[in-house]
Backbone as CSV, one residue per row, in Angstrom:
resi,resn,N_x,N_y,N_z,CA_x,CA_y,CA_z,C_x,C_y,C_z
1,MET,-2.162,-1.715,-31.726,-1.771,-0.907,-30.570,-2.230,-1.620,-29.299
2,SER,-1.394,-1.654,-28.287,-1.700,-2.285,-27.032,-2.720,-1.471,-26.229
3,PRO,-3.621,-2.159,-25.507,-4.568,-1.438,-24.673,-3.835,-0.683,-23.550
4,SER,-4.447,0.401,-23.080,-3.916,1.165,-21.984,-4.941,1.204,-20.869
5,TYR,-4.459,1.164,-19.645,-5.366,1.146,-18.469,-4.854,2.148,-17.452
6,LEU,-5.791,2.766,-16.766,-5.477,3.666,-15.647,-6.188,3.138,-14.429
7,TYR,-5.417,2.909,-13.356,-6.011,2.418,-12.117,-5.629,3.331,-10.956
8,LYS,-6.633,3.670,-10.161,-6.405,4.443,-8.952,-6.215,3.441,-7.787
9,ILE,-5.156,3.651,-7.041,-4.821,2.821,-5.894,-4.681,3.734,-4.687
10,VAL,-5.240,3.336,-3.555,-5.031,4.068,-2.309,-4.123,3.268,-1.374
11,THR,-3.311,3.971,-0.649,-2.359,3.341,0.277,-2.731,3.799,1.674
12,VAL,-3.000,2.795,2.541,-3.463,3.109,3.913,-2.690,2.304,4.929
13,GLY,-2.725,2.748,6.174,-2.067,2.081,7.264,-1.715,3.079,8.344
14,SER,-1.220,2.601,9.456,-0.861,3.454,10.594,0.252,4.433,10.248
15,SER,0.427,5.401,11.101,1.500,6.388,10.922,2.867,5.705,10.942
16,ALA,3.757,6.216,10.101,5.179,5.830,10.080,5.420,4.367,9.670
17,VAL,4.512,3.753,8.908,4.770,2.413,8.413,5.499,2.406,7.073
18,GLY,5.528,3.570,6.390,6.282,3.703,5.155,5.432,3.912,3.904
19,LYS,4.217,4.352,4.093,3.302,4.564,2.931,3.892,5.611,1.945
20,THR,4.236,6.747,2.452,4.792,7.804,1.605,6.130,7.349,1.041
21,SER,6.943,6.727,1.849,8.281,6.294,1.409,8.208,5.286,0.277
22,ILE,7.273,4.348,0.334,7.184,3.367,-0.746,6.738,3.998,-2.051
23,ILE,5.874,4.985,-1.944,5.411,5.701,-3.151,6.539,6.516,-3.759
24,ILE,7.289,7.205,-2.903,8.433,8.011,-3.392,9.488,7.111,-4.014
25,ARG,9.774,5.997,-3.340,10.793,5.077,-3.845,10.374,4.506,-5.204
26,TYR,9.092,4.131,-5.309,8.604,3.515,-6.526,8.557,4.531,-7.695
27,THR,8.103,5.718,-7.409,7.918,6.670,-8.497,9.159,7.488,-8.860
28,THR,10.111,7.641,-7.891,11.284,8.459,-8.161,12.594,7.694,-8.008
29,GLY,12.540,6.558,-7.315,13.766,5.802,-7.032,14.532,6.306,-5.844
30,LYS,14.009,7.351,-5.188,14.725,7.945,-4.033,14.161,7.412,-2.707
31,PHE,15.020,7.408,-1.677,14.615,7.011,-0.347,14.697,8.220,0.585
32,ARG,13.641,8.457,1.284,13.603,9.594,2.220,13.922,9.060,3.619
33,GLU,14.981,9.580,4.200,15.445,9.094,5.523,14.591,9.595,6.701
34,TYR,13.906,10.707,6.528,13.168,11.279,7.661,11.677,10.996,7.549
35,TYR,11.006,11.112,8.659,9.550,10.910,8.697,8.834,12.269,8.722
36,ALA,7.911,12.437,7.802,7.059,13.623,7.780,5.652,13.121,7.505
37,PRO,4.729,13.325,8.439,3.370,12.798,8.246,2.667,13.449,7.062
38,THR,1.849,12.645,6.365,1.038,13.161,5.277,-0.175,13.802,5.868
39,LEU,-0.430,15.033,5.549,-1.629,15.711,6.027,-2.622,15.790,4.870
40,GLY,-3.771,15.133,5.013,-4.724,15.047,3.929,-4.368,13.939,2.996
41,ALA,-3.971,14.267,1.778,-3.649,13.244,0.784,-2.691,13.810,-0.243
42,ASP,-2.009,12.934,-0.880,-1.092,13.278,-1.971,-1.160,12.123,-2.973
43,PHE,-0.760,12.378,-4.217,-0.709,11.272,-5.145,0.416,11.423,-6.122
44,SER,0.812,10.262,-6.671,1.849,10.179,-7.680,1.341,9.266,-8.786
45,VAL,1.965,9.388,-9.975,1.573,8.588,-11.088,2.796,7.883,-11.627
46,LYS,2.615,6.607,-12.003,3.710,5.858,-12.597,3.117,4.907,-13.644
47,ALA,3.813,4.853,-14.783,3.398,3.951,-15.876,4.272,2.694,-15.836
48,MET,3.638,1.594,-16.241,4.363,0.303,-16.295,3.771,-0.528,-17.430
49,ASN,4.441,-1.580,-17.772,3.911,-2.514,-18.759,3.613,-3.819,-18.026
50,ILE,2.419,-4.359,-18.310,2.048,-5.681,-17.845,1.757,-6.479,-19.134
51,GLY,2.709,-7.315,-19.485,2.597,-8.024,-20.768,2.620,-7.000,-21.887
52,GLU,1.607,-7.083,-22.758,1.480,-6.152,-23.867,0.723,-4.876,-23.520
53,ASN,0.228,-4.813,-22.281,-0.602,-3.692,-21.854,0.192,-2.579,-21.166
54,LYS,-0.195,-1.373,-21.495,0.371,-0.225,-20.805,-0.571,0.111,-19.645
55,VAL,0.012,0.184,-18.430,-0.796,0.431,-17.240,-0.234,1.662,-16.562
56,LYS,-1.135,2.601,-16.236,-0.741,3.769,-15.484,-1.407,3.659,-14.115
57,LEU,-0.623,3.771,-13.063,-1.127,3.746,-11.705,-1.158,5.138,-11.138
58,GLN,-2.301,5.521,-10.615,-2.442,6.750,-9.870,-2.456,6.314,-8.396
59,ILE,-1.369,6.557,-7.690,-1.191,6.005,-6.330,-1.443,7.126,-5.302
60,TRP,-2.473,6.945,-4.509,-2.853,7.963,-3.514,-2.308,7.564,-2.149
61,ASP,-1.716,8.544,-1.495,-1.147,8.419,-0.154,-2.086,9.128,0.794
62,LEU,-2.803,8.366,1.602,-3.812,8.987,2.502,-3.224,9.127,3.885
63,GLY,-3.320,10.351,4.434,-2.855,10.637,5.783,-3.530,9.723,6.798
64,SER,-2.786,9.296,7.825,-3.315,8.303,8.730,-3.842,8.875,10.061
65,GLN,-3.679,10.152,10.308,-4.138,10.670,11.588,-5.669,10.555,11.704
66,ASP,-6.115,10.232,12.930,-7.543,10.045,13.177,-8.384,11.216,12.727
67,PHE,-7.910,12.426,13.007,-8.710,13.606,12.704,-8.910,13.823,11.195
68,LEU,-8.216,13.039,10.366,-8.341,13.174,8.917,-9.392,12.207,8.327
69,GLY,-10.066,11.432,9.164,-11.026,10.441,8.689,-12.053,11.004,7.729
70,HIS,-12.645,12.136,8.054,-13.648,12.753,7.156,-13.024,13.255,5.882
71,VAL,-11.809,13.748,5.963,-11.075,14.229,4.792,-10.777,13.062,3.852
72,ARG,-10.265,11.941,4.449,-9.921,10.773,3.684,-11.060,10.217,2.854
73,ALA,-12.245,10.290,3.426,-13.435,9.684,2.798,-13.577,10.104,1.331
74,GLY,-13.323,11.355,1.032,-13.468,11.854,-0.320,-12.404,11.339,-1.315
75,TYR,-11.284,10.836,-0.778,-10.207,10.399,-1.630,-10.328,8.935,-2.080
76,TYR,-11.245,8.205,-1.483,-11.397,6.793,-1.862,-12.133,6.625,-3.192
77,HIS,-12.970,7.593,-3.529,-13.819,7.477,-4.703,-13.027,7.092,-5.955
78,GLY,-13.469,6.044,-6.645,-12.842,5.635,-7.898,-11.667,4.679,-7.744
79,ALA,-11.249,4.393,-6.505,-10.113,3.484,-6.316,-10.498,2.069,-6.679
80,ARG,-9.564,1.373,-7.348,-9.780,-0.033,-7.740,-8.927,-0.975,-6.899
81,GLY,-7.904,-0.427,-6.260,-7.019,-1.262,-5.438,-6.621,-0.537,-4.156
82,VAL,-6.322,-1.364,-3.118,-5.908,-0.785,-1.832,-4.661,-1.514,-1.363
83,VAL,-3.631,-0.728,-1.050,-2.417,-1.253,-0.440,-2.526,-0.970,1.047
84,TYR,-2.615,-2.039,1.847,-2.625,-1.946,3.313,-1.217,-2.197,3.802
85,MET,-0.600,-1.229,4.422,0.786,-1.377,4.818,0.963,-1.418,6.336
86,PHE,1.883,-2.271,6.773,2.239,-2.307,8.194,3.734,-2.423,8.372
87,ASP,4.208,-2.193,9.584,5.621,-2.218,9.938,5.902,-3.498,10.725
88,VAL,6.799,-4.363,10.235,7.049,-5.646,10.867,7.649,-5.519,12.273
89,THR,8.123,-4.352,12.626,8.641,-4.159,13.990,7.560,-3.659,14.970
90,ARG,6.353,-3.420,14.438,5.239,-2.932,15.276,4.002,-3.782,15.022
91,PRO,3.802,-4.862,15.777,2.648,-5.751,15.567,1.311,-5.001,15.649
92,LYS,1.272,-3.967,16.417,0.034,-3.179,16.547,-0.364,-2.577,15.170
93,SER,0.629,-2.224,14.364,0.331,-1.640,13.050,-0.328,-2.689,12.120
94,LEU,-0.055,-3.957,12.380,-0.717,-5.028,11.618,-2.157,-5.156,12.085
95,GLU,-2.385,-5.245,13.380,-3.733,-5.376,13.905,-4.615,-4.145,13.559
96,GLU,-4.004,-2.988,13.469,-4.738,-1.762,13.112,-5.252,-1.799,11.672
97,LEU,-4.747,-2.716,10.851,-5.247,-2.827,9.492,-6.720,-3.227,9.454
98,TRP,-7.192,-3.930,10.516,-8.628,-4.271,10.570,-9.467,-3.001,10.590
99,ALA,-9.036,-1.989,11.348,-9.781,-0.715,11.388,-9.687,-0.022,10.022
100,TRP,-8.535,-0.099,9.400,-8.406,0.492,8.026,-9.311,-0.226,7.043
101,LYS,-9.407,-1.548,7.166,-10.283,-2.315,6.280,-11.742,-1.905,6.470
102,LYS,-12.115,-1.675,7.705,-13.493,-1.251,8.008,-13.761,0.100,7.330
103,GLU,-12.778,1.040,7.437,-12.940,2.324,6.809,-13.037,2.196,5.278
104,VAL,-12.132,1.420,4.707,-12.109,1.220,3.249,-13.428,0.572,2.799
105,ASP,-13.862,-0.473,3.503,-15.088,-1.185,3.152,-16.319,-0.246,3.227
106,SER,-16.275,0.764,4.063,-17.390,1.688,4.154,-17.442,2.649,2.949
107,GLN,-16.325,2.702,2.213,-16.213,3.643,1.095,-16.178,2.951,-0.287
108,LEU,-15.688,1.699,-0.322,-15.437,1.055,-1.602,-15.973,-0.352,-1.605
109,ARG,-16.343,-0.832,-2.794,-16.771,-2.228,-2.976,-15.976,-2.867,-4.114
110,GLY,-15.690,-4.131,-3.976,-15.082,-4.886,-5.072,-13.656,-4.463,-5.444
111,VAL,-12.879,-3.967,-4.496,-11.509,-3.563,-4.791,-10.561,-4.708,-4.543
112,LYS,-9.416,-4.658,-5.204,-8.341,-5.621,-4.976,-7.517,-5.123,-3.782
113,ALA,-7.112,-6.076,-2.915,-6.388,-5.674,-1.700,-5.016,-6.340,-1.699
114,LEU,-4.039,-5.635,-1.164,-2.683,-6.134,-0.993,-2.182,-5.719,0.378
115,VAL,-1.702,-6.650,1.156,-1.074,-6.370,2.449,0.426,-6.336,2.238
116,VAL,1.057,-5.229,2.633,2.511,-5.080,2.487,3.167,-4.956,3.873
117,ALA,4.091,-5.873,4.091,4.900,-5.868,5.324,6.168,-5.083,5.036
118,ASN,6.333,-3.931,5.665,7.495,-3.115,5.399,8.520,-3.212,6.521
119,LYS,9.738,-2.768,6.236,10.869,-2.703,7.146,11.457,-4.060,7.452
120,ILE,11.422,-4.969,6.470,11.973,-6.295,6.714,13.500,-6.275,6.870
121,ASP,14.122,-5.153,6.568,15.575,-5.031,6.764,15.939,-4.944,8.262
122,LEU,14.969,-4.666,9.097,15.232,-4.516,10.537,15.089,-5.885,11.226
123,ASP,15.941,-6.826,10.837,15.885,-8.197,11.312,15.821,-8.312,12.839
124,LYS,16.703,-7.606,13.537,16.781,-7.719,14.989,15.537,-7.233,15.681
125,ASP,14.838,-6.280,15.058,13.641,-5.684,15.683,12.343,-6.279,15.193
126,ARG,12.450,-7.221,14.224,11.241,-7.798,13.600,10.431,-8.554,14.631
127,MET,9.114,-8.264,14.649,8.194,-8.924,15.605,7.063,-9.636,14.909
128,VAL,6.886,-9.430,13.574,5.874,-10.109,12.797,6.588,-10.925,11.731
129,SER,6.463,-12.241,11.816,7.121,-13.127,10.841,6.400,-13.105,9.514
130,ARG,7.085,-13.613,8.505,6.492,-13.763,7.166,5.238,-14.626,7.256
131,GLU,5.326,-15.718,8.009,4.198,-16.632,8.141,2.977,-15.925,8.769
132,GLU,3.220,-15.139,9.825,2.135,-14.397,10.427,1.528,-13.396,9.473
133,GLY,2.373,-12.736,8.715,1.859,-11.776,7.723,1.065,-12.456,6.631
134,GLU,1.539,-13.577,6.147,0.807,-14.316,5.097,-0.524,-14.818,5.617
135,GLU,-0.531,-15.321,6.864,-1.786,-15.812,7.472,-2.792,-14.655,7.635
136,PHE,-2.299,-13.527,8.070,-3.146,-12.335,8.193,-3.764,-11.978,6.851
137,ALA,-2.929,-11.923,5.841,-3.395,-11.553,4.482,-4.456,-12.512,4.000
138,LYS,-4.334,-13.812,4.286,-5.387,-14.775,3.910,-6.721,-14.413,4.564
139,LYS,-6.674,-14.121,5.848,-7.919,-13.726,6.568,-8.466,-12.430,5.987
140,PHE,-7.590,-11.587,5.518,-7.934,-10.277,4.951,-8.411,-10.400,3.516
141,LEU,-8.289,-11.637,2.933,-8.615,-11.872,1.537,-7.783,-10.968,0.600
142,ALA,-6.490,-10.951,0.882,-5.592,-10.071,0.165,-4.342,-10.818,-0.245
143,ASP,-3.676,-10.323,-1.265,-2.324,-10.794,-1.609,-1.368,-10.256,-0.576
144,TYR,-0.132,-10.763,-0.572,0.850,-10.375,0.439,2.218,-10.158,-0.188
145,VAL,2.903,-9.089,0.214,4.243,-8.782,-0.252,5.052,-8.293,0.941
146,GLU,6.309,-8.693,0.999,7.225,-8.163,1.996,8.171,-7.170,1.313
147,ALA,8.487,-6.078,2.042,9.294,-5.042,1.415,10.246,-4.380,2.440
148,SER,11.301,-3.850,1.891,12.181,-2.924,2.605,12.321,-1.726,1.693
149,VAL,11.605,-0.676,1.996,11.700,0.515,1.153,13.141,1.045,1.199
150,LYS,13.748,0.976,2.355,15.113,1.464,2.530,16.100,0.763,1.546
151,LEU,15.973,-0.565,1.483,16.873,-1.340,0.606,16.304,-1.504,-0.817
152,ASN,15.152,-0.899,-1.089,14.476,-0.996,-2.369,14.186,-2.459,-2.719
153,LYS,13.722,-3.199,-1.743,13.421,-4.624,-1.917,11.886,-4.800,-1.784
154,GLY,11.297,-5.382,-2.816,9.843,-5.615,-2.784,9.012,-4.403,-3.172
155,VAL,9.660,-3.304,-3.466,8.927,-2.055,-3.814,8.230,-2.226,-5.168
156,ASP,8.985,-2.586,-6.194,8.375,-2.808,-7.530,7.350,-3.925,-7.450
157,ASP,7.679,-4.975,-6.708,6.750,-6.111,-6.549,5.386,-5.654,-6.030
158,THR,5.415,-4.754,-5.069,4.180,-4.239,-4.483,3.234,-3.774,-5.557
159,PHE,3.699,-2.914,-6.423,2.845,-2.287,-7.428,2.587,-3.217,-8.616
160,THR,3.543,-4.104,-8.930,3.322,-5.090,-9.970,2.236,-6.093,-9.551
161,VAL,2.289,-6.550,-8.313,1.308,-7.523,-7.813,-0.110,-6.934,-7.891
162,ILE,-0.259,-5.698,-7.380,-1.613,-5.137,-7.385,-2.107,-4.794,-8.814
163,ALA,-1.186,-4.357,-9.657,-1.549,-4.062,-11.048,-1.990,-5.338,-11.760
164,LYS,-1.228,-6.442,-11.595,-1.606,-7.713,-12.231,-2.933,-8.206,-11.671
165,SER,-3.165,-8.016,-10.406,-4.434,-8.389,-9.817,-5.568,-7.626,-10.435
166,LEU,-5.374,-6.362,-10.667,-6.412,-5.525,-11.315,-6.600,-5.931,-12.769
167,MET,-5.548,-6.353,-13.428,-5.644,-6.765,-14.833,-6.436,-8.047,-14.997
168,THR,-6.561,-8.866,-13.960,-7.334,-10.110,-14.083,-8.823,-9.819,-14.299
169,ASP,-9.252,-8.620,-13.977,-10.648,-8.221,-14.171,-10.940,-7.763,-15.598
170,VAL,-9.878,-7.563,-16.374,-10.039,-7.002,-17.718,-10.560,-8.069,-18.679
């Protein structure tokens, strides 16, 4: 029988970068056209296979509003991976990941990190290039994935990359 693993992953980043949308797209296959902020936290579960191993991801969506900082603190416990997401049309959302990293680092040690550049379908509005994103991720000591949740591009890759990264510790 193949081994089974359960990993808790938290998804963080500025408002409206697509954290909830990527989780919904990955776990249900659906795309939500409208924006509704996450208040507090929510989570979804999805199973996958990595080689011969069965992996279940518990993916937490943490609300990004400043006033939720104390609430968020309780949801980090037990997380093994962090998805840091930004919007390629909003360079500020990339720079704000440093503040998110500071918050995560105050709560967690030894986690795997992944930087996800979302909304790559918005070519005309793109302000952060792939090269800039990759360079940022290197400084962040994180893997890097580009995605368009709307086009369902890079969504599966996001969770496969972080799951494989977590499996290297096994």
